[in-house]
């Protein structure tokens, strides 16, 4: 097995992991299969690109532009919560209705991006860095940056879920929302924090994708399938399972390239998701569904 492909797969898995965690949190707590999730990633990446290309010295710094992009993604998610999802919870919309609305939201965001920024692929204004040679394996510098950002983000999420009041409340709501409400947990506050955390990870994931490749209006659509596959493989509603599933999906996609070609590697995620649903529908780890 080509170690170079495994290294590439780990970098891809890091990107999928952040998106998949956000996706599984929204399902585990809100019971929402959000097909607009990938387009939130695209939105965050494009905001960062726009600022990164601006003539303003502070904003065109890649780290500042990424931070502002994350804030913008959170703002978009909270706006969707206020306009759409809160109303749907009040009227107790069915899961089918929620899926249809999320698909409509995805199309709205994607076409808005096309209207504002066009259909051309964009690249961040980054200094050229040579690949690092590690025991004969060429590792791109920005792949290491992506992995480092993913580790920091995942460690921060773990600390938040395990050691903070809001993290414990989120786990309680995911286990049983009615029991959590009876015990005095402010469910609406938990919902807001879920969107903030989910959108932050999602925005960062989209920007990380931009660090290693182009930023395209349709990139979220091509990332949503691997994210759903990672969530299913790891156990729906389980953030740690989603992370493990993401790395499995990322490595499997890259390792499959010499066999099926790069144009078909997305099908690997679909095959793994279908096999999981057929033979282990609960996923590799216990989820909330």
mmCIF file of N, CA, C and O in Angstrom, residues 183-272:
data_model
loop_
_atom_site.group_PDB
_atom_site.id
_atom_site.type_symbol
_atom_site.label_atom_id
_atom_site.label_comp_id
_atom_site.label_asym_id
_atom_site.label_seq_id
_atom_site.Cartn_x
_atom_site.Cartn_y
_atom_site.Cartn_z
ATOM 1 N N UNK A 183 -35.356 18.188 33.925
ATOM 2 C CA UNK A 183 -34.334 18.398 34.960
ATOM 3 C C UNK A 183 -33.831 19.838 35.008
ATOM 4 O O UNK A 183 -32.920 20.152 35.774
ATOM 5 N N UNK A 184 -34.412 20.724 34.191
ATOM 6 C CA UNK A 184 -34.087 22.146 34.287
ATOM 7 C C UNK A 184 -33.068 22.649 33.282
ATOM 8 O O UNK A 184 -32.644 23.804 33.361
ATOM 9 N N UNK A 185 -32.664 21.813 32.337
ATOM 10 C CA UNK A 185 -31.709 22.250 31.322
ATOM 11 C C UNK A 185 -32.407 23.165 30.323
ATOM 12 O O UNK A 185 -33.510 22.860 29.854
ATOM 13 N N UNK A 186 -31.781 24.290 30.021
ATOM 14 C CA UNK A 186 -32.319 25.238 29.040
ATOM 15 C C UNK A 186 -32.035 24.699 27.638
ATOM 16 O O UNK A 186 -30.947 24.893 27.083
ATOM 17 N N UNK A 187 -33.014 24.011 27.064
ATOM 18 C CA UNK A 187 -32.817 23.330 25.787
ATOM 19 C C UNK A 187 -32.538 24.323 24.662
ATOM 20 O O UNK A 187 -31.699 24.073 23.790
ATOM 21 N N UNK A 188 -33.217 25.474 24.670
ATOM 22 C CA UNK A 188 -33.004 26.460 23.613
ATOM 23 C C UNK A 188 -31.575 27.002 23.638
ATOM 24 O O UNK A 188 -30.984 27.278 22.599
ATOM 25 N N UNK A 189 -31.022 27.151 24.835
ATOM 26 C CA UNK A 189 -29.628 27.582 24.944
ATOM 27 C C UNK A 189 -28.692 26.516 24.391
ATOM 28 O O UNK A 189 -27.714 26.825 23.699
ATOM 29 N N UNK A 190 -29.003 25.267 24.680
ATOM 30 C CA UNK A 190 -28.211 24.152 24.146
ATOM 31 C C UNK A 190 -28.270 24.140 22.624
ATOM 32 O O UNK A 190 -27.261 23.904 21.950
ATOM 33 N N UNK A 191 -29.451 24.409 22.075
ATOM 34 C CA UNK A 191 -29.613 24.455 20.611
ATOM 35 C C UNK A 191 -28.712 25.524 20.002
ATOM 36 O O UNK A 191 -28.015 25.282 19.008
ATOM 37 N N UNK A 192 -28.701 26.717 20.604
ATOM 38 C CA UNK A 192 -27.862 27.797 20.091
ATOM 39 C C UNK A 192 -26.384 27.429 20.146
ATOM 40 O O UNK A 192 -25.634 27.671 19.192
ATOM 41 N N UNK A 193 -25.965 26.836 21.255
ATOM 42 C CA UNK A 193 -24.569 26.432 21.379
ATOM 43 C C UNK A 193 -24.226 25.320 20.383
ATOM 44 O O UNK A 193 -23.104 25.259 19.872
ATOM 45 N N UNK A 194 -25.183 24.462 20.115
ATOM 46 C CA UNK A 194 -24.959 23.412 19.119
ATOM 47 C C UNK A 194 -24.674 24.013 17.753
ATOM 48 O O UNK A 194 -23.742 23.600 17.054
ATOM 49 N N UNK A 195 -25.459 25.033 17.374
ATOM 50 C CA UNK A 195 -25.236 25.685 16.085
ATOM 51 C C UNK A 195 -23.905 26.425 16.069
ATOM 52 O O UNK A 195 -23.192 26.411 15.054
ATOM 53 N N UNK A 196 -23.564 27.071 17.176
ATOM 54 C CA UNK A 196 -22.297 27.810 17.233
ATOM 55 C C UNK A 196 -21.107 26.869 17.068
ATOM 56 O O UNK A 196 -20.195 27.115 16.268
ATOM 57 N N UNK A 197 -21.124 25.765 17.814
ATOM 58 C CA UNK A 197 -20.015 24.808 17.746
ATOM 59 C C UNK A 197 -19.980 24.121 16.390
ATOM 60 O O UNK A 197 -18.918 23.999 15.752
ATOM 61 N N UNK A 198 -21.145 23.671 15.930
ATOM 62 C CA UNK A 198 -21.220 22.978 14.646
ATOM 63 C C UNK A 198 -20.757 23.872 13.502
ATOM 64 O O UNK A 198 -19.964 23.454 12.653
ATOM 65 N N UNK A 199 -21.245 25.117 13.475
ATOM 66 C CA UNK A 199 -20.879 26.035 12.388
ATOM 67 C C UNK A 199 -19.413 26.428 12.455
ATOM 68 O O UNK A 199 -18.763 26.613 11.415
ATOM 69 N N UNK A 200 -18.865 26.561 13.661
ATOM 70 C CA UNK A 200 -17.441 26.891 13.798
ATOM 71 C C UNK A 200 -16.570 25.796 13.201
ATOM 72 O O UNK A 200 -15.640 26.065 12.422
ATOM 73 N N UNK A 201 -16.880 24.540 13.542
ATOM 74 C CA UNK A 201 -16.120 23.416 13.002
ATOM 75 C C UNK A 201 -16.316 23.290 11.500
ATOM 76 O O UNK A 201 -15.375 23.004 10.749
ATOM 77 N N UNK A 202 -17.550 23.540 11.062
ATOM 78 C CA UNK A 202 -17.856 23.442 9.636
ATOM 79 C C UNK A 202 -17.123 24.506 8.839
ATOM 80 O O UNK A 202 -16.526 24.219 7.788
ATOM 81 N N UNK A 203 -17.169 25.761 9.322
ATOM 82 C CA UNK A 203 -16.453 26.833 8.638
ATOM 83 C C UNK A 203 -14.965 26.558 8.563
ATOM 84 O O UNK A 203 -14.332 26.760 7.516
ATOM 85 N N UNK A 204 -14.392 26.077 9.675
ATOM 86 C CA UNK A 204 -12.967 25.755 9.691
ATOM 87 C C UNK A 204 -12.655 24.624 8.718
ATOM 88 O O UNK A 204 -11.645 24.664 8.002
ATOM 89 N N UNK A 205 -13.523 23.614 8.666
ATOM 90 C CA UNK A 205 -13.308 22.501 7.746
ATOM 91 C C UNK A 205 -13.284 22.957 6.296
ATOM 92 O O UNK A 205 -12.437 22.528 5.509
ATOM 93 N N UNK A 206 -14.198 23.860 5.922
ATOM 94 C CA UNK A 206 -14.204 24.379 4.556
ATOM 95 C C UNK A 206 -12.954 25.166 4.237
ATOM 96 O O UNK A 206 -12.398 25.067 3.137
ATOM 97 N N UNK A 207 -12.487 25.943 5.200
ATOM 98 C CA UNK A 207 -11.265 26.721 4.993
ATOM 99 C C UNK A 207 -10.038 25.818 4.904
ATOM 100 O O UNK A 207 -9.116 26.080 4.115
ATOM 101 N N UNK A 208 -10.030 24.750 5.684
ATOM 102 C CA UNK A 208 -8.931 23.790 5.607
ATOM 103 C C UNK A 208 -8.884 23.139 4.225
ATOM 104 O O UNK A 208 -7.806 22.896 3.672
ATOM 105 N N UNK A 209 -10.055 22.878 3.655
ATOM 106 C CA UNK A 209 -10.113 22.332 2.300
ATOM 107 C C UNK A 209 -9.496 23.319 1.315
ATOM 108 O O UNK A 209 -8.787 22.936 0.381
ATOM 109 N N UNK A 210 -9.766 24.613 1.547
ATOM 110 C CA UNK A 210 -9.192 25.640 0.694
ATOM 111 C C UNK A 210 -7.687 25.757 0.820
ATOM 112 O O UNK A 210 -7.014 26.196 -0.117
ATOM 113 N N UNK A 211 -7.136 25.378 1.970
ATOM 114 C CA UNK A 211 -5.695 25.440 2.151
ATOM 115 C C UNK A 211 -4.959 24.416 1.290
ATOM 116 O O UNK A 211 -3.813 24.640 0.889
ATOM 117 N N UNK A 212 -5.600 23.280 1.036
ATOM 118 C CA UNK A 212 -4.910 22.198 0.314
ATOM 119 C C UNK A 212 -5.360 22.062 -1.139
ATOM 120 O O UNK A 212 -4.741 21.325 -1.909
ATOM 121 N N UNK A 213 -6.436 22.748 -1.505
ATOM 122 C CA UNK A 213 -6.898 22.674 -2.894
ATOM 123 C C UNK A 213 -7.637 23.968 -3.230
ATOM 124 O O UNK A 213 -7.498 24.959 -2.533
ATOM 125 N N UNK A 214 -8.409 23.959 -4.307
ATOM 126 C CA UNK A 214 -9.164 25.144 -4.696
ATOM 127 C C UNK A 214 -10.439 25.295 -3.872
ATOM 128 O O UNK A 214 -10.953 24.326 -3.315
ATOM 129 N N UNK A 215 -10.947 26.525 -3.810
ATOM 130 C CA UNK A 215 -12.254 26.789 -3.230
ATOM 131 C C UNK A 215 -13.240 26.914 -4.382
ATOM 132 O O UNK A 215 -13.089 27.776 -5.242
ATOM 133 N N UNK A 216 -14.243 26.030 -4.407
ATOM 134 C CA UNK A 216 -15.207 26.007 -5.509
ATOM 135 C C UNK A 216 -16.636 26.109 -4.962
ATOM 136 O O UNK A 216 -16.915 25.603 -3.868
ATOM 137 N N UNK A 217 -17.555 26.695 -5.722
ATOM 138 C CA UNK A 217 -18.933 26.809 -5.241
ATOM 139 C C UNK A 217 -19.613 25.471 -4.979
ATOM 140 O O UNK A 217 -20.519 25.385 -4.153
ATOM 141 N N UNK A 218 -19.175 24.420 -5.695
ATOM 142 C CA UNK A 218 -19.822 23.111 -5.532
ATOM 143 C C UNK A 218 -19.058 22.178 -4.605
ATOM 144 O O UNK A 218 -19.403 21.006 -4.479
ATOM 145 N N UNK A 219 -18.040 22.675 -3.928
ATOM 146 C CA UNK A 219 -17.206 21.767 -3.124
ATOM 147 C C UNK A 219 -17.983 21.169 -1.956
ATOM 148 O O UNK A 219 -17.751 20.026 -1.564
ATOM 149 N N UNK A 220 -18.919 21.934 -1.395
ATOM 150 C CA UNK A 220 -19.719 21.407 -0.292
ATOM 151 C C UNK A 220 -20.574 20.238 -0.709
ATOM 152 O O UNK A 220 -20.807 19.306 0.082
ATOM 153 N N UNK A 221 -21.051 20.274 -1.951
ATOM 154 C CA UNK A 221 -21.872 19.177 -2.460
ATOM 155 C C UNK A 221 -21.059 17.890 -2.566
ATOM 156 O O UNK A 221 -21.575 16.797 -2.319
ATOM 157 N N UNK A 222 -19.783 18.012 -2.910
ATOM 158 C CA UNK A 222 -18.937 16.826 -3.030
ATOM 159 C C UNK A 222 -18.393 16.373 -1.675
ATOM 160 O O UNK A 222 -17.901 15.254 -1.556
ATOM 161 N N UNK A 223 -18.474 17.224 -0.659
ATOM 162 C CA UNK A 223 -18.028 16.827 0.676
ATOM 163 C C UNK A 223 -19.158 16.266 1.524
ATOM 164 O O UNK A 223 -18.908 15.569 2.511
ATOM 165 N N UNK A 224 -20.415 16.555 1.153
ATOM 166 C CA UNK A 224 -21.528 16.140 2.003
ATOM 167 C C UNK A 224 -21.666 14.617 2.053
ATOM 168 O O UNK A 224 -21.986 14.048 3.092
ATOM 169 N N UNK A 225 -21.410 13.925 0.947
ATOM 170 C CA UNK A 225 -21.520 12.466 0.946
ATOM 171 C C UNK A 225 -20.475 11.815 1.856
ATOM 172 O O UNK A 225 -20.827 10.965 2.684
ATOM 173 N N UNK A 226 -19.177 12.179 1.747
ATOM 174 C CA UNK A 226 -18.215 11.617 2.705
ATOM 175 C C UNK A 226 -18.548 11.953 4.156
ATOM 176 O O UNK A 226 -18.311 11.138 5.052
ATOM 177 N N UNK A 227 -19.117 13.144 4.405
ATOM 178 C CA UNK A 227 -19.483 13.504 5.777
ATOM 179 C C UNK A 227 -20.609 12.623 6.294
ATOM 180 O O UNK A 227 -20.557 12.116 7.419
ATOM 181 N N UNK A 228 -21.641 12.417 5.488
ATOM 182 C CA UNK A 228 -22.737 11.536 5.900
ATOM 183 C C UNK A 228 -22.231 10.105 6.073
ATOM 184 O O UNK A 228 -22.667 9.393 6.982
ATOM 185 N N UNK A 229 -21.320 9.683 5.194
ATOM 186 C CA UNK A 229 -20.760 8.336 5.310
ATOM 187 C C UNK A 229 -19.977 8.191 6.611
ATOM 188 O O UNK A 229 -20.077 7.162 7.302
ATOM 189 N N UNK A 230 -19.205 9.220 6.972
ATOM 190 C CA UNK A 230 -18.434 9.186 8.220
ATOM 191 C C UNK A 230 -19.354 9.142 9.436
ATOM 192 O O UNK A 230 -19.103 8.392 10.397
ATOM 193 N N UNK A 231 -20.432 9.927 9.399
ATOM 194 C CA UNK A 231 -21.394 9.945 10.501
ATOM 195 C C UNK A 231 -22.055 8.579 10.649
ATOM 196 O O UNK A 231 -22.207 8.056 11.763
ATOM 197 N N UNK A 232 -22.455 7.984 9.528
ATOM 198 C CA UNK A 232 -23.104 6.668 9.554
ATOM 199 C C UNK A 232 -22.144 5.593 10.030
ATOM 200 O O UNK A 232 -22.495 4.733 10.845
ATOM 201 N N UNK A 233 -20.926 5.634 9.513
ATOM 202 C CA UNK A 233 -19.929 4.632 9.876
ATOM 203 C C UNK A 233 -19.573 4.711 11.356
ATOM 204 O O UNK A 233 -19.428 3.686 12.032
ATOM 205 N N UNK A 234 -19.457 5.927 11.889
ATOM 206 C CA UNK A 234 -19.062 6.085 13.281
ATOM 207 C C UNK A 234 -20.182 5.930 14.283
ATOM 208 O O UNK A 234 -19.924 5.780 15.477
ATOM 209 N N UNK A 235 -21.432 5.955 13.819
ATOM 210 C CA UNK A 235 -22.574 5.887 14.724
ATOM 211 C C UNK A 235 -23.254 7.247 14.778
ATOM 212 O O UNK A 235 -22.673 8.206 15.291
ATOM 213 N N UNK A 236 -24.463 7.333 14.242
ATOM 214 C CA UNK A 236 -25.147 8.623 14.112
ATOM 215 C C UNK A 236 -25.347 9.263 15.483
ATOM 216 O O UNK A 236 -25.901 8.656 16.397
ATOM 217 N N UNK A 237 -24.892 10.505 15.615
ATOM 218 C CA UNK A 237 -25.031 11.231 16.873
ATOM 219 C C UNK A 237 -23.819 11.121 17.782
ATOM 220 O O UNK A 237 -23.780 11.753 18.832
ATOM 221 N N UNK A 238 -22.820 10.341 17.382
ATOM 222 C CA UNK A 238 -21.620 10.148 18.198
ATOM 223 C C UNK A 238 -20.465 10.949 17.595
ATOM 224 O O UNK A 238 -19.937 10.576 16.544
ATOM 225 N N UNK A 239 -20.059 12.070 18.215
ATOM 226 C CA UNK A 239 -19.008 12.900 17.615
ATOM 227 C C UNK A 239 -17.666 12.188 17.498
ATOM 228 O O UNK A 239 -16.940 12.375 16.523
ATOM 229 N N UNK A 240 -17.331 11.353 18.485
ATOM 230 C CA UNK A 240 -16.055 10.635 18.423
ATOM 231 C C UNK A 240 -16.095 9.570 17.323
ATOM 232 O O UNK A 240 -15.104 9.339 16.630
ATOM 233 N N UNK A 241 -17.246 8.934 17.160
ATOM 234 C CA UNK A 241 -17.412 7.974 16.078
ATOM 235 C C UNK A 241 -17.303 8.649 14.723
ATOM 236 O O UNK A 241 -16.731 8.098 13.777
ATOM 237 N N UNK A 242 -17.846 9.878 14.618
ATOM 238 C CA UNK A 242 -17.777 10.624 13.357
ATOM 239 C C UNK A 242 -16.332 10.931 12.986
ATOM 240 O O UNK A 242 -15.952 10.877 11.809
ATOM 241 N N UNK A 243 -15.519 11.242 13.989
ATOM 242 C CA UNK A 243 -14.098 11.531 13.734
ATOM 243 C C UNK A 243 -13.394 10.279 13.221
ATOM 244 O O UNK A 243 -12.666 10.324 12.219
ATOM 245 N N UNK A 244 -13.631 9.144 13.903
ATOM 246 C CA UNK A 244 -13.019 7.886 13.464
ATOM 247 C C UNK A 244 -13.498 7.515 12.061
ATOM 248 O O UNK A 244 -12.708 7.125 11.198
ATOM 249 N N UNK A 245 -14.800 7.651 11.836
ATOM 250 C CA UNK A 245 -15.350 7.337 10.525
ATOM 251 C C UNK A 245 -14.776 8.224 9.439
ATOM 252 O O UNK A 245 -14.539 7.779 8.318
ATOM 253 N N UNK A 246 -14.539 9.498 9.757
ATOM 254 C CA UNK A 246 -13.997 10.440 8.775
ATOM 255 C C UNK A 246 -12.602 10.025 8.319
ATOM 256 O O UNK A 246 -12.294 10.086 7.115
ATOM 257 N N UNK A 247 -11.767 9.615 9.253
ATOM 258 C CA UNK A 247 -10.409 9.200 8.872
ATOM 259 C C UNK A 247 -10.440 7.905 8.061
ATOM 260 O O UNK A 247 -9.654 7.733 7.123
ATOM 261 N N UNK A 248 -11.359 6.996 8.402
ATOM 262 C CA UNK A 248 -11.501 5.764 7.620
ATOM 263 C C UNK A 248 -11.935 6.095 6.196
ATOM 264 O O UNK A 248 -11.378 5.574 5.218
ATOM 265 N N UNK A 249 -12.927 6.985 6.079
ATOM 266 C CA UNK A 249 -13.426 7.374 4.754
ATOM 267 C C UNK A 249 -12.332 8.083 3.955
ATOM 268 O O UNK A 249 -12.110 7.798 2.763
ATOM 269 N N UNK A 250 -11.643 9.036 4.594
ATOM 270 C CA UNK A 250 -10.604 9.796 3.901
ATOM 271 C C UNK A 250 -9.496 8.901 3.374
ATOM 272 O O UNK A 250 -9.079 9.022 2.209
ATOM 273 N N UNK A 251 -9.010 7.997 4.215
ATOM 274 C CA UNK A 251 -7.929 7.091 3.790
ATOM 275 C C UNK A 251 -8.423 6.138 2.707
ATOM 276 O O UNK A 251 -7.728 5.880 1.715
ATOM 277 N N UNK A 252 -9.647 5.593 2.885
ATOM 278 C CA UNK A 252 -10.200 4.659 1.895
ATOM 279 C C UNK A 252 -10.351 5.321 0.534
ATOM 280 O O UNK A 252 -10.048 4.715 -0.508
ATOM 281 N N UNK A 253 -10.787 6.579 0.517
ATOM 282 C CA UNK A 253 -10.952 7.283 -0.759
ATOM 283 C C UNK A 253 -9.623 7.473 -1.470
ATOM 284 O O UNK A 253 -9.517 7.258 -2.683
ATOM 285 N N UNK A 254 -8.600 7.894 -0.723
ATOM 286 C CA UNK A 254 -7.307 8.153 -1.357
ATOM 287 C C UNK A 254 -6.614 6.860 -1.779
ATOM 288 O O UNK A 254 -6.010 6.799 -2.858
ATOM 289 N N UNK A 255 -6.701 5.825 -0.960
ATOM 290 C CA UNK A 255 -6.059 4.549 -1.286
ATOM 291 C C UNK A 255 -6.715 3.912 -2.510
ATOM 292 O O UNK A 255 -6.068 3.162 -3.264
ATOM 293 N N UNK A 256 -7.993 4.204 -2.734
ATOM 294 C CA UNK A 256 -8.720 3.601 -3.857
ATOM 295 C C UNK A 256 -8.385 4.245 -5.199
ATOM 296 O O UNK A 256 -8.757 3.705 -6.246
ATOM 297 N N UNK A 257 -7.706 5.396 -5.180
ATOM 298 C CA UNK A 257 -7.459 6.134 -6.426
ATOM 299 C C UNK A 257 -6.741 5.294 -7.486
ATOM 300 O O UNK A 257 -7.141 5.294 -8.653
ATOM 301 N N UNK A 258 -5.659 4.556 -7.154
ATOM 302 C CA UNK A 258 -4.997 3.757 -8.205
ATOM 303 C C UNK A 258 -5.901 2.665 -8.784
ATOM 304 O O UNK A 258 -5.662 2.196 -9.897
ATOM 305 N N UNK A 259 -6.933 2.277 -8.043
ATOM 306 C CA UNK A 259 -7.804 1.189 -8.488
ATOM 307 C C UNK A 259 -8.976 1.712 -9.310
ATOM 308 O O UNK A 259 -9.261 1.220 -10.405
ATOM 309 N N UNK A 260 -9.682 2.718 -8.777
ATOM 310 C CA UNK A 260 -10.908 3.195 -9.432
ATOM 311 C C UNK A 260 -10.732 4.535 -10.133
ATOM 312 O O UNK A 260 -11.612 4.973 -10.875
ATOM 313 N N UNK A 261 -9.624 5.206 -9.881
ATOM 314 C CA UNK A 261 -9.412 6.529 -10.455
ATOM 315 C C UNK A 261 -9.964 7.619 -9.555
ATOM 316 O O UNK A 261 -10.887 7.386 -8.770
ATOM 317 N N UNK A 262 -9.404 8.799 -9.677
ATOM 318 C CA UNK A 262 -9.802 9.892 -8.796
ATOM 319 C C UNK A 262 -11.246 10.326 -9.016
ATOM 320 O O UNK A 262 -11.904 10.830 -8.107
ATOM 321 N N UNK A 263 -11.764 10.140 -10.248
ATOM 322 C CA UNK A 263 -13.121 10.591 -10.541
ATOM 323 C C UNK A 263 -14.178 9.725 -9.870
ATOM 324 O O UNK A 263 -15.349 10.133 -9.768
ATOM 325 N N UNK A 264 -13.796 8.548 -9.393
ATOM 326 C CA UNK A 264 -14.768 7.654 -8.774
ATOM 327 C C UNK A 264 -14.533 7.445 -7.280
ATOM 328 O O UNK A 264 -15.224 6.649 -6.648
ATOM 329 N N UNK A 265 -13.579 8.161 -6.714
ATOM 330 C CA UNK A 265 -13.274 7.904 -5.301
ATOM 331 C C UNK A 265 -14.414 8.317 -4.381
ATOM 332 O O UNK A 265 -14.537 7.802 -3.270
ATOM 333 N N UNK A 266 -15.270 9.239 -4.841
ATOM 334 C CA UNK A 266 -16.424 9.623 -4.039
ATOM 335 C C UNK A 266 -17.369 8.443 -3.843
ATOM 336 O O UNK A 266 -18.051 8.340 -2.817
ATOM 337 N N UNK A 267 -17.386 7.533 -4.823
ATOM 338 C CA UNK A 267 -18.260 6.362 -4.722
ATOM 339 C C UNK A 267 -17.839 5.449 -3.572
ATOM 340 O O UNK A 267 -18.669 4.700 -3.029
ATOM 341 N N UNK A 268 -16.562 5.498 -3.180
ATOM 342 C CA UNK A 268 -16.089 4.674 -2.067
ATOM 343 C C UNK A 268 -16.830 5.042 -0.781
ATOM 344 O O UNK A 268 -17.210 4.179 0.009
ATOM 345 N N UNK A 269 -17.036 6.348 -0.569
ATOM 346 C CA UNK A 269 -17.783 6.790 0.620
ATOM 347 C C UNK A 269 -19.200 6.243 0.592
ATOM 348 O O UNK A 269 -19.723 5.781 1.620
ATOM 349 N N UNK A 270 -19.837 6.282 -0.578
ATOM 350 C CA UNK A 270 -21.202 5.772 -0.707
ATOM 351 C C UNK A 270 -21.252 4.273 -0.445
ATOM 352 O O UNK A 270 -22.141 3.785 0.266
ATOM 353 N N UNK A 271 -20.282 3.534 -0.986
ATOM 354 C CA UNK A 271 -20.252 2.077 -0.790
ATOM 355 C C UNK A 271 -20.078 1.739 0.683
ATOM 356 O O UNK A 271 -20.774 0.862 1.228
ATOM 357 N N UNK A 272 -19.158 2.436 1.365
ATOM 358 C CA UNK A 272 -18.939 2.173 2.786
ATOM 359 C C UNK A 272 -20.183 2.505 3.608
ATOM 360 O O UNK A 272 -20.516 1.804 4.566
#
